Coordinates of C-alpha atoms and ligand atoms in Angstrom, one line a residue:
X55 CA 14.0 2.2 -28.6
X56 CA 12.4 2.9 -25.2
X57 CA 13.7 5.7 -23.1
X58 CA 13.5 5.6 -19.3
X59 CA 14.6 7.6 -16.3
X60 CA 17.1 6.0 -13.9
X61 CA 17.9 7.2 -10.4
X62 CA 20.7 5.3 -8.9
X63 CA 19.8 6.2 -5.3
X64 CA 21.8 6.3 -2.1
X65 CA 23.9 3.8 -0.1
X66 CA 24.2 0.6 -2.1
X67 CA 21.9 2.0 -4.8
X68 CA 24.7 3.0 -7.3
X69 CA 26.5 -0.3 -6.8
X70 CA 23.4 -2.5 -7.5
X71 CA 22.1 -0.2 -10.2
X72 CA 25.4 -0.4 -12.1
X73 CA 25.4 -4.2 -11.8
X74 CA 21.9 -4.4 -13.2
X75 CA 22.6 -1.9 -16.1
X76 CA 25.7 -3.9 -16.9
X77 CA 23.6 -7.0 -17.2
X78 CA 21.0 -5.1 -19.3
X79 CA 23.7 -3.8 -21.6
X80 CA 25.2 -7.2 -22.1
X81 CA 21.8 -8.5 -23.1
X82 CA 21.4 -5.6 -25.6
X83 CA 18.2 -4.4 -23.9
X84 CA 16.8 -1.9 -26.3
X85 CA 16.5 0.9 -23.8
X86 CA 18.1 4.3 -23.4
X87 CA 18.7 5.5 -19.9
X88 CA 18.5 9.1 -18.8
X89 CA 20.2 9.4 -15.3
X90 CA 18.3 11.7 -13.1
X91 CA 19.3 13.5 -9.8
X92 CA 17.1 12.1 -7.0
X93 CA 17.8 10.9 -3.5
X94 CA 19.1 12.0 -0.1
X95 CA 22.1 13.6 -1.7
X96 CA 19.9 15.8 -3.7
X97 CA 17.8 16.6 -0.6
X98 CA 21.0 17.7 1.1
X99 CA 21.6 20.2 -1.7
X100 CA 18.4 21.9 -0.6
X101 CA 15.7 20.2 -2.8
X102 CA 13.0 19.5 -0.3
X103 CA 11.3 16.7 -2.3
X104 CA 14.6 15.0 -3.0
X105 CA 14.7 15.7 -6.7
X106 CA 15.8 18.5 -9.0
X107 CA 13.2 20.2 -11.2
X108 CA 14.9 18.7 -14.3
X109 CA 14.7 15.2 -12.8
X110 CA 10.9 15.6 -12.2
X111 CA 10.4 16.9 -15.7
X112 CA 12.4 14.0 -17.2
X113 CA 10.4 11.4 -15.2
X114 CA 7.1 13.0 -16.1
X115 CA 8.0 13.1 -19.8
X116 CA 9.4 9.5 -20.0
X117 CA 6.8 7.9 -17.8
X118 CA 9.1 5.1 -16.4
X119 CA 11.4 5.5 -13.4
X120 CA 13.9 2.7 -12.5
X121 CA 15.2 3.5 -9.1
X122 CA 17.7 2.4 -6.5
X123 CA 16.8 2.7 -2.8
X124 CA 16.8 6.2 -1.3
X125 CA 17.6 7.2 2.2
X126 CA 14.9 9.0 4.1
X127 CA 16.3 12.1 5.6
X128 CA 16.1 12.0 9.4
X129 CA 14.1 14.6 11.3
X130 CA 10.5 15.4 12.1
X131 CA 8.3 16.6 9.3
X132 CA 10.6 15.2 6.6
X133 CA 8.7 13.0 4.3
X134 CA 10.2 9.9 2.6
X135 CA 11.4 10.6 -0.9
X136 CA 10.1 7.2 -2.0
X137 CA 6.6 7.8 -0.6
X138 CA 6.6 11.3 -2.1
X139 CA 7.4 9.9 -5.5
X140 CA 4.7 7.3 -5.3
X141 CA 2.1 9.8 -4.2
X142 CA 3.1 12.7 -6.5
X143 CA 2.7 10.5 -9.6
X144 CA -0.3 8.6 -8.3
X145 CA 1.2 5.2 -8.7
X146 CA -1.8 3.7 -7.1
X147 CA -1.0 0.0 -7.3
X148 CA 2.1 -1.6 -5.7
X149 CA 2.7 -5.0 -7.3
X150 CA 5.1 -7.4 -5.7
X151 CA 5.8 -10.9 -7.0
X152 CA 7.1 -13.6 -4.7
X153 CA 8.4 -16.8 -6.2
X154 CA 10.3 -19.8 -4.9
X155 CA 13.9 -19.4 -6.1
X156 CA 16.1 -22.5 -6.1
X157 CA 19.4 -21.7 -4.5
X158 CA 17.6 -19.5 -2.0
X159 CA 16.9 -21.8 0.9
X160 CA 13.7 -21.3 2.8
X161 CA 11.5 -23.7 4.9
X162 CA 9.1 -24.0 1.9
X163 CA 11.8 -24.6 -0.8
X164 CA 13.2 -27.3 1.5
X165 CA 9.7 -28.8 1.9
X166 CA 9.1 -28.7 -1.8
X167 CA 6.2 -26.3 -1.5
X168 CA 6.1 -23.9 -4.5
X169 CA 5.3 -20.3 -3.9
X170 CA 4.0 -18.0 -6.6
X171 CA 2.1 -15.1 -5.0
X172 CA 1.5 -11.6 -6.3
X173 CA 0.5 -9.0 -3.8
X174 CA -1.3 -5.9 -5.1
X175 CA -1.3 -3.2 -2.5
X176 CA -3.2 0.1 -2.7
X177 CA -0.4 2.6 -2.7
X178 CA -1.9 6.1 -1.9
X179 CA -4.8 6.0 0.6
X180 CA -5.5 4.5 4.0
X181 CA -3.5 5.8 7.0
X182 CA -0.7 6.7 4.6
X183 CA -2.2 10.1 4.0
X184 CA -0.3 10.8 7.2
X185 CA -3.2 12.9 8.5
X186 CA -2.5 12.8 12.2
X187 CA -3.4 15.0 15.1
X188 CA -2.9 15.0 18.9
X189 CA -6.5 15.6 20.1
X190 CA -5.5 15.9 23.7
X191 CA -2.1 15.4 25.4
X192 CA -2.9 11.8 25.7
X193 CA -4.9 11.0 22.6
X194 CA -3.5 10.8 19.0
X195 CA -5.8 10.4 15.9
X196 CA -4.9 9.2 12.4
X197 CA -7.4 9.5 9.7
X198 CA -7.9 6.6 7.4
X199 CA -9.3 7.4 3.9
X200 CA -10.6 4.6 1.8
X201 CA -12.3 5.9 -1.3
X202 CA -14.4 4.2 -3.9
X203 CA -12.5 5.5 -7.0
X204 CA -9.2 4.8 -5.3
X205 CA -10.2 1.3 -4.4
X206 CA -11.6 0.8 -7.9
X207 CA -8.4 1.8 -9.6
X208 CA -6.2 -0.7 -7.7
X209 CA -8.8 -3.5 -7.7
X210 CA -9.4 -3.1 -11.4
X211 CA -5.6 -3.3 -12.0
X212 CA -5.4 -6.5 -9.9
X213 CA -8.2 -8.2 -11.8
X214 CA -6.7 -7.2 -15.2
X215 CA -3.3 -8.5 -14.1
X216 CA -4.8 -11.7 -12.7
X217 CA -6.7 -12.3 -16.0
X218 CA -3.5 -11.8 -18.1
X219 CA -1.5 -14.0 -15.7
X220 CA -4.2 -16.7 -15.9
X221 CA -4.4 -16.6 -12.1
X222 CA -5.8 -19.6 -10.3
X223 CA -7.4 -17.3 -7.7
X224 CA -7.8 -13.7 -6.8
X225 CA -8.3 -12.9 -3.1
X226 CA -9.3 -9.7 -1.3
X227 CA -7.6 -9.4 2.1
X228 CA -9.4 -7.1 4.5
X229 CA -10.7 -6.4 8.0
X230 CA -14.3 -5.5 7.2
X231 CA -15.6 -7.5 10.2
X232 CA -14.2 -4.6 12.4
X233 CA -13.8 -1.7 10.0
X234 CA -17.2 -2.2 8.4
X235 CA -17.3 1.1 6.6
X236 CA -13.7 1.6 5.3
X237 CA -12.7 -2.0 4.7
X238 CA -16.4 -2.8 3.9
X239 CA -16.2 -0.3 1.0
X240 CA -13.0 -1.8 -0.3
X241 CA -14.5 -5.3 -0.2
X242 CA -17.8 -4.1 -1.8
X243 CA -15.8 -2.6 -4.7
X244 CA -13.8 -5.9 -5.0
X245 CA -17.0 -7.9 -5.5
X246 CA -18.4 -5.2 -7.9
X247 CA -15.3 -5.5 -10.1
X248 CA -15.4 -9.3 -9.7
X249 CA -18.7 -9.4 -11.6
X250 CA -16.8 -8.2 -14.7
X251 CA -14.5 -11.2 -14.5
X252 CA -16.7 -14.3 -14.0
X253 CA -13.9 -16.5 -15.4
X254 CA -11.7 -15.7 -12.4
X255 CA -12.0 -17.5 -9.0
X256 CA -12.5 -14.5 -6.7
X257 CA -12.9 -14.7 -2.9
X258 CA -12.0 -12.8 0.2
X259 CA -10.2 -13.6 3.5
X260 CA -9.9 -11.6 6.7
X261 CA -6.4 -10.3 6.9
X262 CA -5.4 -12.1 10.1
X263 CA -6.6 -15.4 8.8
X264 CA -4.8 -14.6 5.5
X265 CA -1.5 -14.2 7.4
X266 CA -1.9 -17.5 9.2
X267 CA -2.8 -19.3 5.9
X268 CA 0.1 -17.6 4.0
X269 CA 2.6 -19.1 6.4
X270 CA 1.0 -22.5 6.7
X271 CA -0.3 -23.0 3.1
X272 CA 1.2 -20.4 0.8
X273 CA 0.6 -22.4 -2.3
X274 CA -3.2 -21.8 -1.8
X275 CA -2.8 -18.2 -3.0
X276 CA -2.1 -16.6 -6.3
X277 CA -3.1 -12.9 -6.6
X278 CA -4.0 -11.0 -3.4
X279 CA -5.3 -7.4 -3.3
X280 CA -5.3 -5.3 -0.1
X281 CA -5.5 -1.8 1.3
X282 CA -2.3 0.1 1.9
X283 CA -1.3 -0.7 5.5
X284 CA -2.4 -4.3 5.5
X285 CA -0.8 -4.8 2.0
X286 CA 2.5 -3.3 3.3
X287 CA 2.6 -5.9 6.2
X288 CA 1.4 -8.8 4.1
X289 CA 3.9 -8.1 1.3
X290 CA 6.9 -8.2 3.8
X291 CA 5.4 -11.4 5.2
X292 CA 5.5 -12.9 1.7
X293 CA 9.1 -11.6 1.1
X294 CA 10.0 -13.7 4.2
X295 CA 8.4 -16.8 2.6
X296 CA 10.8 -16.7 -0.4
X297 CA 14.0 -15.7 1.4
X298 CA 13.7 -12.1 2.5
X299 CA 13.7 -8.6 1.0
X300 CA 16.7 -9.3 -1.1
X301 CA 14.4 -11.3 -3.4
X302 CA 11.4 -9.0 -3.5
X303 CA 10.9 -6.9 -6.6
X304 CA 8.4 -4.1 -6.6
X305 CA 6.5 -2.1 -9.2
X306 CA 4.5 1.0 -8.5
X307 CA 2.0 1.3 -11.3
X308 CA 0.1 4.4 -12.2
X309 CA -1.8 5.6 -15.3
X310 CA 0.9 7.9 -16.5
X311 CA 4.1 7.1 -14.5
X312 CA 5.3 3.7 -13.1
X313 CA 8.2 3.2 -10.8
X314 CA 10.3 0.0 -10.6
X315 CA 12.4 -0.5 -7.5
X316 CA 13.7 -3.1 -5.0
X317 CA 11.8 -3.2 -1.7
X318 CA 14.9 -3.1 0.5
X319 CA 16.7 0.0 1.7
X320 CA 20.1 1.7 1.1
X321 CA 21.9 -0.8 3.4
X322 CA 24.3 1.9 4.8
X323 CA 26.2 -0.8 6.8
X324 CA 27.6 -2.4 3.6
X325 CA 27.7 0.5 1.1
X326 CA 30.8 1.0 -0.9
X327 CA 32.0 -2.5 -0.3
X328 CA 30.7 -4.0 -3.6
X329 CA 29.1 -6.9 -1.7
X330 CA 25.4 -6.0 -2.0
X331 CA 23.0 -8.4 -3.6
X332 CA 21.5 -6.9 -6.8
X333 CA 18.8 -9.7 -7.2
X334 CA 15.8 -7.7 -6.0
X335 CA 16.7 -4.7 -8.2
X336 CA 17.3 -7.1 -11.2
X337 CA 14.0 -8.8 -10.6
X338 CA 12.3 -5.4 -10.5
X339 CA 14.1 -4.5 -13.8
X340 CA 12.9 -7.8 -15.4
X341 CA 9.4 -6.8 -14.4
X342 CA 10.0 -3.4 -16.0
X343 CA 11.1 -5.1 -19.2
X344 CA 7.9 -7.1 -19.3
X345 CA 5.9 -3.9 -18.6
X346 CA 7.5 -2.5 -21.7
X347 CA 6.7 -5.6 -23.7
X348 CA 10.3 -6.8 -23.9
X349 CA 9.3 -10.4 -23.1
X350 CA 12.2 -12.3 -24.8
X351 CA 15.0 -10.2 -23.3
X352 CA 13.3 -10.4 -19.9
X353 CA 13.1 -14.2 -20.2
X354 CA 16.8 -14.5 -21.2
X355 CA 17.9 -12.5 -18.2
X356 CA 15.6 -14.1 -15.8
X357 CA 16.6 -17.6 -17.0
X358 CA 20.3 -16.6 -16.5
X359 CA 19.5 -15.3 -13.0
X360 CA 17.6 -18.4 -12.0
X361 CA 20.4 -20.6 -13.4
X362 CA 23.0 -18.7 -11.5
X363 CA 21.1 -19.0 -8.2
X364 CA 20.5 -22.7 -8.8
X365 CA 24.2 -23.2 -9.4
X366 CA 24.9 -22.0 -5.9
X367 CA 26.6 -18.7 -6.8
X368 CA 25.6 -16.2 -4.2
X369 CA 26.5 -12.9 -2.5
X370 CA 27.3 -12.9 1.2
X371 CA 23.7 -12.3 2.4
X372 CA 22.2 -15.6 1.3
X373 CA 22.9 -19.1 0.0
X374 CA 25.0 -22.1 1.0
X375 CA 27.6 -21.0 3.5
X376 CA 29.9 -23.9 2.5
X377 CA 30.3 -22.2 -0.9
X378 CA 32.3 -19.0 -0.8
X379 CA 30.3 -15.9 -1.6
X380 CA 31.1 -13.6 -4.5
X381 CA 30.9 -9.8 -4.7
X382 CA 28.4 -7.7 -6.6
X383 CA 30.4 -7.4 -9.8
X384 CA 31.3 -11.1 -10.0
X385 CA 27.6 -12.0 -9.3
X386 CA 26.6 -9.8 -12.3
X387 CA 29.3 -11.3 -14.5
X388 CA 28.1 -14.9 -13.6
X389 CA 24.6 -14.0 -14.7
X390 CA 25.9 -12.6 -18.0
X391 CA 28.0 -15.7 -18.6
X392 CA 24.8 -17.8 -18.1
X393 CA 22.8 -16.0 -20.9
X394 CA 21.2 -18.7 -23.0
X395 CA 21.1 -21.3 -20.2
X396 CA 17.8 -22.5 -18.6
X397 CA 17.3 -23.4 -15.0
X398 CA 16.4 -27.0 -14.2
X399 CA 14.3 -26.5 -11.1
X400 CA 13.4 -22.9 -11.0
X401 CA 10.1 -22.0 -12.8
X402 CA 11.0 -21.3 -16.4
X403 CA 9.9 -17.9 -17.3
X404 CA 7.1 -17.9 -19.8
X405 CA 7.6 -16.0 -23.1
X406 CA 3.9 -15.6 -23.9
X407 CA 2.1 -12.4 -23.2
X408 CA 0.6 -14.1 -20.2
X409 CA 2.8 -12.3 -17.7
X410 CA 2.7 -8.9 -19.3
X411 CA 1.7 -6.2 -17.0
X412 CA -1.6 -5.2 -18.5
X413 CA -2.2 -2.0 -20.4
X414 CA -3.2 0.3 -17.7
X415 CA -6.9 0.8 -17.4
X416 CA -7.6 4.4 -17.9
X417 CA -10.6 5.9 -16.2
X418 CA -12.3 8.7 -18.1
X419 CA -11.3 12.3 -18.0
X420 CA -11.6 13.1 -14.3
X421 CA -11.4 9.8 -12.5
X422 CA -11.6 10.8 -8.9
X423 CA -14.7 12.9 -9.4
X424 CA -16.7 10.5 -11.5
X425 CA -18.2 8.3 -8.9
X426 CA -21.5 10.0 -8.3
X427 CA -24.4 8.6 -6.5
X428 CA -28.1 9.4 -6.9
X429 CA -28.7 8.4 -3.3
X430 CA -30.3 11.1 -1.1
X431 CA -27.7 12.5 1.3
X432 CA -28.8 14.1 4.6
X433 CA -27.1 15.1 7.8
X434 CA -28.8 13.5 10.8
X435 CA -26.4 14.2 13.6
X436 CA -22.8 15.0 14.7
X437 CA -20.1 13.3 16.8
X438 CA -18.2 15.7 19.0
X439 CA -14.7 14.6 20.1
X440 CA -14.2 16.5 23.3
X441 CA -11.4 16.8 25.9
X442 CA -12.5 16.0 29.5
X443 CA -11.2 14.1 32.4
X444 CA -14.5 14.0 34.2
X445 CA -16.7 11.0 34.8
X446 CA -19.0 10.0 31.9
X447 CA -22.1 11.0 33.9
X448 CA -20.8 14.5 34.3
X449 CA -19.9 14.7 30.6
X450 CA -23.4 13.5 29.8
X451 CA -25.1 16.0 32.2
X452 CA -23.2 18.9 30.6
X453 CA -24.0 17.6 27.0
X454 CA -27.6 17.0 27.8
X455 CA -28.1 20.8 28.4
X456 CA -27.5 21.3 24.7
X457 CA -30.0 18.9 23.3
X458 CA -32.7 20.7 21.2
X459 CA -36.2 19.8 20.2
X460 CA -35.0 18.0 17.3
X461 CA -31.7 16.6 18.5
X462 CA -31.0 14.1 21.3
X463 CA -27.8 12.9 22.9
X464 CA -27.6 9.2 21.9
X465 CA -24.3 7.8 23.2
X466 CA -21.0 8.8 24.8
X467 CA -18.0 6.6 24.1
X468 CA -14.3 6.6 25.1
X469 CA -11.8 5.0 22.7
X470 CA -14.8 3.7 20.7
X471 CA -16.4 1.9 23.7
X472 CA -19.8 3.1 25.0
X473 CA -19.7 4.5 28.5
X474 CA -23.1 6.3 28.5
X475 CA -26.1 5.6 28.9
X476 CA -24.8 2.2 29.8
X477 CA -21.2 1.2 30.4
X478 CA -19.0 -0.8 32.7
X479 CA -16.9 0.4 35.6
X480 CA -14.2 -1.9 34.2
X481 CA -13.7 0.2 31.1
X482 CA -10.5 2.2 31.2
X483 CA -11.0 5.8 30.3
X484 CA -8.7 8.4 28.6
X485 CA -9.2 12.2 28.6
X486 CA -11.1 12.3 25.3
X487 CA -14.8 11.4 24.8
X488 CA -17.0 11.2 21.8
X489 CA -20.5 12.6 22.3
X490 CA -23.0 11.6 19.6
X491 CA -26.0 13.6 18.9
X492 CA -28.7 12.4 16.5
X493 CA -31.9 14.0 15.2
X494 CA -35.1 12.6 16.5
X495 CA -36.6 10.3 13.9
X496 CA -33.6 10.8 11.6
X497 CA -35.1 14.2 10.5
X498 CA -32.5 16.0 8.3
X499 CA -30.6 18.7 10.1
X500 CA -29.2 21.9 8.5
X501 CA -25.6 22.9 9.0
X502 CA -26.9 26.0 10.8
X503 CA -28.7 23.8 13.4
X504 CA -25.4 21.8 13.7
X505 CA -23.6 25.1 14.3
X506 CA -26.0 26.1 17.1
X507 CA -25.4 22.7 18.8
X508 CA -21.6 23.1 18.3
X509 CA -21.6 26.6 19.9
X510 CA -23.5 25.2 22.9
X511 CA -21.0 22.3 23.3
X512 CA -18.0 24.6 22.9
X513 CA -19.3 26.6 25.9
X514 CA -18.8 23.6 28.2
X515 CA -16.0 21.6 26.5
X516 CA -12.9 22.0 24.4
X517 CA -14.2 20.4 21.1
X518 CA -11.1 18.8 19.6
X519 CA -12.7 17.6 16.4
X520 CA -16.1 16.6 15.0
X521 CA -17.7 14.5 12.3
X522 CA -21.0 14.9 10.6
X523 CA -23.3 11.9 10.7
X524 CA -24.7 11.3 7.2
X525 CA -27.4 9.1 5.9
X526 CA -27.1 8.0 2.2
X527 CA -30.3 6.6 0.7
X528 CA -31.9 6.1 4.1
X529 CA -28.9 4.1 5.4
X530 CA -26.6 5.3 8.2
X531 CA -23.2 6.1 6.8
X532 CA -21.4 5.8 10.2
X533 CA -20.5 3.1 12.6
X534 CA -22.0 2.4 16.0
X535 CA -20.0 2.7 19.2
X536 CA -18.9 -0.7 20.7
X537 CA -21.8 -1.7 22.9
X538 CA -24.2 1.0 21.4
Ligands
LIG284 P1 17.8 -1.9 4.6 O1 17.0 -2.7 3.7 O2 18.7 -0.8 4.0 O3 18.9 -2.8 5.4 C1 18.4 -3.8 6.3 C2 19.5 -5.0 6.4 O4 19.4 -5.7 5.1 C3 20.9 -4.4 6.5 O5 21.6 -5.3 7.3 C4 21.4 -4.5 5.1 O6 22.8 -4.6 5.0 C5 20.7 -5.7 4.5 N1 20.5 -5.5 3.0 C6 19.5 -4.7 2.4 N2 19.6 -4.8 1.1 C7 20.6 -5.6 0.8 C8 21.2 -6.1 -0.4 N3 20.7 -5.7 -1.6 N4 22.2 -7.0 -0.3 C9 22.7 -7.4 0.9 N5 22.2 -7.0 2.1 C10 21.1 -6.1 2.0 O7 16.9 -1.2 5.7 P2 17.1 0.0 6.8 O8 18.5 -0.1 7.3 O9 16.0 0.0 7.7 O10 17.1 1.3 5.9 C11 18.2 2.1 5.5 C12 17.7 3.3 4.7 O11 17.0 2.9 3.5 C13 16.7 4.2 5.4 O12 17.0 5.6 5.2 C14 15.4 3.9 4.8 O13 14.5 5.0 4.9 C15 15.7 3.6 3.4 N6 14.8 2.7 2.7 C16 14.5 3.0 1.4 C17 13.6 2.2 0.7 C18 13.4 2.5 -0.8 O14 14.1 3.3 -1.4 N7 12.3 2.0 -1.4 C19 13.0 1.1 1.3 C20 13.3 0.8 2.6 C21 14.2 1.6 3.3

């Protein structure tokens, strides 16, 4: 008997969770549930991360959390309980499956174009670190971290899953034509991992092109893996292809703890009315059953759900308006009464292990520190981000005073566009420049030499921030300014 933690959540959470657990109980799902205290209501009691210490301990012991939607407390500085949970437990892969469901009308279902897309989104890194600063009154900065081990974990998971699923294609969505270093790293790791799976058809698409192709020819895609922000947007786009967030299950997969939840929120406008649609949470629960290896029970419940949708039974938020809608409880009862029936049109769930979420790939003892490189690493310069509302030539003249025998001022840019030594009068400027100093002939610089330079620049400017310019194995590990 498996034991899992269940958090019913806020808003419609308890209503849809009760409906799903009623269906599970009717199907004799061999799982024991331990209800844990988590959500906005727990936050309101003074628990700043939205869960009690007992809840955290239970989830960490049991390893699986099945959760309803949770309200994000309003107010500056308050982090989302959902995001905190994903990050705290390093659920690095967000997997969402999107399938055509008969009974849920979309332009594609009407056109007879089948959709079966799985989006795997990196769940921890990228701009979601939330590391943001105002550099000047007018200029905000968000740091974007893409790491090799972080990318490896999620991409490896996506390939394992694609292999078990027998995927037709696995595609990396990215923007490495612009973000050559960050997205470039993600793409490089993708093709490194792809070498381990020669039997899979792997390729990549630039994310804007991917969006266009997803809405014109969604049947071209099978498994798509993306970085966090791009994956966030593309997964909601895919939810739209199959009928909206009410039909979008989600699994947050980690090495030790995995979270299964619906993608939609707490729907405060309809809470307490017993009219919410439990389909997304049920689909997430079915994914959880498969994750636990309960293939047959998952198939019985999924078949009954698909049969119910196909027969036209629907809650008020979707379906044929000429057929009266039913409430949450009746919808759940209809599914239970359809146990043992198989849908005619909807894809029949497969009982084989093909769709099992793979055994999680465990990196060795200390995964995030393991990626070591033998490449020589030297500092060859520094980018100063300074506050100034002077003309670029004035900024340059002041900066040039601080050049040393071994260091030269190479370029000054504003919002990433070069404005010195060459620029255009048509470039709009904000009050924050980047002044780049590089060593002459790429001679390695010591941090003490960098400090001397920094002291000099600080005499003339407010330095808001700086970044070292590194060379790894003789290659520049930083991007050029636009026009440099
Ligand atoms: P929402 O998804 O709660 O609601 C958007 C619209 O969709 C509403 O009209 C709602 O009635 C409808 N809707 C959503 N789920 C439905 C369902 N199952 N059946 C029928 N109709 C449904 O989005 P929101 O209003 O932006 O967010 C409300 C709260 O939920 C916020 O506090 C937000 O932070 C939180 N939220 C939580 C999660 C999560 O727990 N993973 C995800 C998104 C939003």
